Amino acid sequence: MLFIFVAFGFTWTCWLPLLANRQFAANLPILPGQFYLGSFGPLVGAAAVELSPGGKGFTAWMKTLFSFSFP
């Protein structure tokens, strides 16, 4: 559940100001590349799960992420 909350929360936190500006002319401040920043929500969610106390840890995650061994 942590992954879902963090991934969706990060993504929509980035995207809601864009939607509000487009639909309601809210004139909220926008960062350059904010739309693309929101696409990193699943990565942030995965990192949050791995860094949580029940996760294997960031070091183990990075070892599997950059492992080039083939079965």
CSV table of N, CA and C in Angstrom, one decimal:
chain,number,residue,atom,x,y,z
A,1,MET,N,0.8,-1.2,0.0
A,1,MET,CA,0.0,0.0,0.0
A,1,MET,C,0.9,1.3,0.0
A,2,LEU,N,2.0,1.2,0.6
A,2,LEU,CA,2.9,2.3,0.7
A,2,LEU,C,3.3,2.8,-0.7
A,3,PHE,N,3.6,1.8,-1.6
A,3,PHE,CA,4.0,2.2,-3.0
A,3,PHE,C,2.9,2.9,-3.7
A,4,ILE,N,1.6,2.5,-3.5
A,4,ILE,CA,0.5,3.1,-4.2
A,4,ILE,C,0.3,4.6,-3.7
A,5,PHE,N,0.4,4.7,-2.4
A,5,PHE,CA,0.2,6.1,-1.8
A,5,PHE,C,1.3,7.0,-2.2
A,6,VAL,N,2.5,6.6,-2.2
A,6,VAL,CA,3.6,7.5,-2.5
A,6,VAL,C,3.7,7.8,-4.0
A,7,ALA,N,3.5,6.7,-4.8
A,7,ALA,CA,3.6,6.9,-6.3
A,7,ALA,C,2.5,7.8,-6.8
A,8,PHE,N,1.2,7.6,-6.4
A,8,PHE,CA,0.1,8.4,-6.8
A,8,PHE,C,0.2,9.8,-6.2
A,9,GLY,N,0.6,9.9,-4.9
A,9,GLY,CA,0.7,11.1,-4.2
A,9,GLY,C,1.7,12.0,-4.9
A,10,PHE,N,2.9,11.5,-5.1
A,10,PHE,CA,4.0,12.3,-5.8
A,10,PHE,C,3.5,12.8,-7.2
A,11,THR,N,3.0,11.8,-7.9
A,11,THR,CA,2.6,12.2,-9.3
A,11,THR,C,1.5,13.2,-9.3
A,12,TRP,N,0.5,13.1,-8.6
A,12,TRP,CA,-0.6,14.0,-8.6
A,12,TRP,C,-0.3,15.3,-7.9
A,13,THR,N,0.7,15.3,-7.0
A,13,THR,CA,1.1,16.6,-6.4
A,13,THR,C,1.8,17.4,-7.5
A,14,CYS,N,2.5,16.8,-8.4
A,14,CYS,CA,3.2,17.5,-9.5
A,14,CYS,C,2.2,17.9,-10.5
A,15,TRP,N,1.2,17.1,-10.8
A,15,TRP,CA,0.3,17.3,-11.9
A,15,TRP,C,-1.0,18.2,-11.6
A,16,LEU,N,-1.4,18.2,-10.4
A,16,LEU,CA,-2.6,19.0,-10.1
A,16,LEU,C,-2.5,20.5,-10.3
A,17,PRO,N,-1.4,21.1,-10.0
A,17,PRO,CA,-1.3,22.5,-10.4
A,17,PRO,C,-1.4,22.8,-11.9
A,18,LEU,N,-0.8,21.8,-12.7
A,18,LEU,CA,-1.0,21.9,-14.2
A,18,LEU,C,-2.4,21.8,-14.6
A,19,LEU,N,-3.1,20.9,-14.0
A,19,LEU,CA,-4.5,20.7,-14.3
A,19,LEU,C,-5.4,21.9,-13.9
A,20,ALA,N,-5.1,22.5,-12.7
A,20,ALA,CA,-5.8,23.6,-12.2
A,20,ALA,C,-5.6,24.8,-13.1
A,21,ASN,N,-4.3,25.0,-13.6
A,21,ASN,CA,-4.0,26.1,-14.5
A,21,ASN,C,-4.7,26.0,-15.8
A,22,ARG,N,-4.8,24.8,-16.3
A,22,ARG,CA,-5.4,24.5,-17.6
A,22,ARG,C,-6.9,24.7,-17.6
A,23,GLN,N,-7.5,24.1,-16.6
A,23,GLN,CA,-9.0,24.0,-16.5
A,23,GLN,C,-9.6,25.2,-15.9
A,24,PHE,N,-9.0,25.8,-14.9
A,24,PHE,CA,-9.6,26.9,-14.1
A,24,PHE,C,-8.9,28.2,-14.1
A,25,ALA,N,-7.8,28.3,-14.9
A,25,ALA,CA,-7.0,29.5,-15.0
A,25,ALA,C,-6.6,30.0,-13.6
A,26,ALA,N,-6.0,29.0,-12.8
A,26,ALA,CA,-5.7,29.3,-11.4
A,26,ALA,C,-4.4,30.2,-11.3
A,27,ASN,N,-3.6,30.2,-12.3
A,27,ASN,CA,-2.3,31.0,-12.3
A,27,ASN,C,-1.4,30.5,-11.1
A,28,LEU,N,-1.3,29.2,-10.9
A,28,LEU,CA,-0.4,28.7,-9.9
A,28,LEU,C,1.0,28.6,-10.5
A,29,PRO,N,2.0,28.8,-9.7
A,29,PRO,CA,3.4,28.7,-10.2
A,29,PRO,C,3.8,27.3,-10.7
A,30,ILE,N,4.4,27.3,-11.8
A,30,ILE,CA,4.8,26.1,-12.5
A,30,ILE,C,6.3,26.0,-12.7
A,31,LEU,N,6.9,24.9,-12.4
A,31,LEU,CA,8.3,24.6,-12.6
A,31,LEU,C,8.6,24.2,-14.1
A,32,PRO,N,9.7,24.5,-14.6
A,32,PRO,CA,10.0,24.0,-16.0
A,32,PRO,C,10.1,22.5,-15.9
A,33,GLY,N,9.5,21.7,-16.7
A,33,GLY,CA,9.5,20.3,-16.7
A,33,GLY,C,8.7,19.6,-15.6
A,34,GLN,N,7.8,20.3,-15.1
A,34,GLN,CA,7.0,19.8,-14.0
A,34,GLN,C,6.2,18.6,-14.4
A,35,PHE,N,5.7,18.6,-15.6
A,35,PHE,CA,4.9,17.4,-16.1
A,35,PHE,C,5.8,16.2,-16.1
A,36,TYR,N,7.0,16.3,-16.6
A,36,TYR,CA,7.9,15.2,-16.6
A,36,TYR,C,8.4,14.8,-15.2
A,37,LEU,N,8.5,15.7,-14.3
A,37,LEU,CA,8.9,15.4,-12.9
A,37,LEU,C,7.8,14.4,-12.3
A,38,GLY,N,6.6,14.6,-12.6
A,38,GLY,CA,5.5,13.8,-12.1
A,38,GLY,C,5.6,12.3,-12.6
A,39,SER,N,6.3,12.1,-13.7
A,39,SER,CA,6.4,10.7,-14.2
A,39,SER,C,7.3,9.9,-13.4
A,40,PHE,N,8.1,10.5,-12.5
A,40,PHE,CA,9.0,9.8,-11.6
A,40,PHE,C,8.3,9.2,-10.3
A,41,GLY,N,7.0,9.4,-10.2
A,41,GLY,CA,6.2,8.9,-9.1
A,41,GLY,C,6.4,7.4,-8.8
A,42,PRO,N,6.4,6.5,-9.8
A,42,PRO,CA,6.6,5.1,-9.4
A,42,PRO,C,8.0,4.9,-8.9
A,43,LEU,N,9.0,5.6,-9.5
A,43,LEU,CA,10.4,5.4,-9.0
A,43,LEU,C,10.5,5.8,-7.5
A,44,VAL,N,9.9,7.0,-7.2
A,44,VAL,CA,9.9,7.5,-5.8
A,44,VAL,C,9.1,6.5,-4.9
A,45,GLY,N,8.0,5.9,-5.4
A,45,GLY,CA,7.3,5.0,-4.6
A,45,GLY,C,8.1,3.7,-4.3
A,46,ALA,N,8.8,3.2,-5.3
A,46,ALA,CA,9.7,2.0,-5.1
A,46,ALA,C,10.8,2.3,-4.2
A,47,ALA,N,11.4,3.5,-4.3
A,47,ALA,CA,12.5,3.8,-3.3
A,47,ALA,C,11.9,4.0,-1.9
A,48,ALA,N,10.7,4.5,-1.7
A,48,ALA,CA,10.1,4.6,-0.4
A,48,ALA,C,9.9,3.2,0.2
A,49,VAL,N,9.4,2.3,-0.6
A,49,VAL,CA,9.1,1.0,-0.1
A,49,VAL,C,10.5,0.3,0.3
A,50,GLU,N,11.5,0.4,-0.5
A,50,GLU,CA,12.8,-0.2,-0.2
A,50,GLU,C,13.4,0.4,1.0
A,51,LEU,N,13.2,1.7,1.2
A,51,LEU,CA,13.9,2.4,2.4
A,51,LEU,C,13.0,2.3,3.6
A,52,SER,N,11.8,1.8,3.5
A,52,SER,CA,11.0,1.6,4.7
A,52,SER,C,11.6,0.5,5.6
A,53,PRO,N,11.2,0.4,6.9
A,53,PRO,CA,11.8,-0.6,7.8
A,53,PRO,C,11.5,-2.0,7.4
A,54,GLY,N,10.4,-2.3,6.7
A,54,GLY,CA,10.2,-3.7,6.2
A,54,GLY,C,10.8,-4.0,4.9
A,55,GLY,N,11.4,-3.1,4.3
A,55,GLY,CA,12.1,-3.3,3.0
A,55,GLY,C,13.5,-3.9,3.2
A,56,LYS,N,14.0,-4.4,2.1
A,56,LYS,CA,15.4,-5.1,2.1
A,56,LYS,C,16.5,-4.1,2.3
A,57,GLY,N,16.2,-2.8,1.9
A,57,GLY,CA,17.2,-1.8,2.1
A,57,GLY,C,17.7,-1.3,0.7
A,58,PHE,N,18.1,-0.1,0.7
A,58,PHE,CA,18.5,0.6,-0.5
A,58,PHE,C,19.7,-0.1,-1.1
A,59,THR,N,20.7,-0.6,-0.4
A,59,THR,CA,21.9,-1.2,-0.9
A,59,THR,C,21.5,-2.4,-1.7
A,60,ALA,N,20.7,-3.3,-1.1
A,60,ALA,CA,20.3,-4.5,-1.8
A,60,ALA,C,19.5,-4.2,-3.1
A,61,TRP,N,18.7,-3.2,-3.0
A,61,TRP,CA,17.9,-2.7,-4.2
A,61,TRP,C,18.8,-2.3,-5.3
A,62,MET,N,19.8,-1.5,-5.0
A,62,MET,CA,20.8,-1.0,-6.0
A,62,MET,C,21.6,-2.1,-6.6
A,63,LYS,N,21.9,-3.1,-5.8
A,63,LYS,CA,22.7,-4.2,-6.3
A,63,LYS,C,21.9,-5.0,-7.4
A,64,THR,N,20.6,-5.2,-7.1
A,64,THR,CA,19.8,-5.9,-8.1
A,64,THR,C,19.5,-5.0,-9.3
A,65,LEU,N,19.4,-3.7,-9.1
A,65,LEU,CA,19.1,-2.8,-10.1
A,65,LEU,C,20.2,-2.8,-11.2
A,66,PHE,N,21.4,-2.8,-10.8
A,66,PHE,CA,22.5,-2.7,-11.7
A,66,PHE,C,23.3,-4.0,-11.8
A,67,SER,N,22.6,-5.1,-11.7
A,67,SER,CA,23.2,-6.5,-11.9
A,67,SER,C,23.1,-6.8,-13.3
A,68,PHE,N,24.2,-7.2,-13.9
A,68,PHE,CA,24.3,-7.5,-15.3
A,68,PHE,C,24.5,-9.0,-15.5
A,69,SER,N,24.2,-9.8,-14.5
A,69,SER,CA,24.4,-11.3,-14.7
A,69,SER,C,23.1,-11.8,-15.3
A,70,PHE,N,23.3,-12.8,-16.2
A,70,PHE,CA,22.2,-13.4,-16.9
A,70,PHE,C,22.0,-14.8,-16.4
A,71,PRO,N,20.7,-15.3,-16.3
A,71,PRO,CA,20.5,-16.7,-15.8
A,71,PRO,C,21.1,-17.8,-16.6
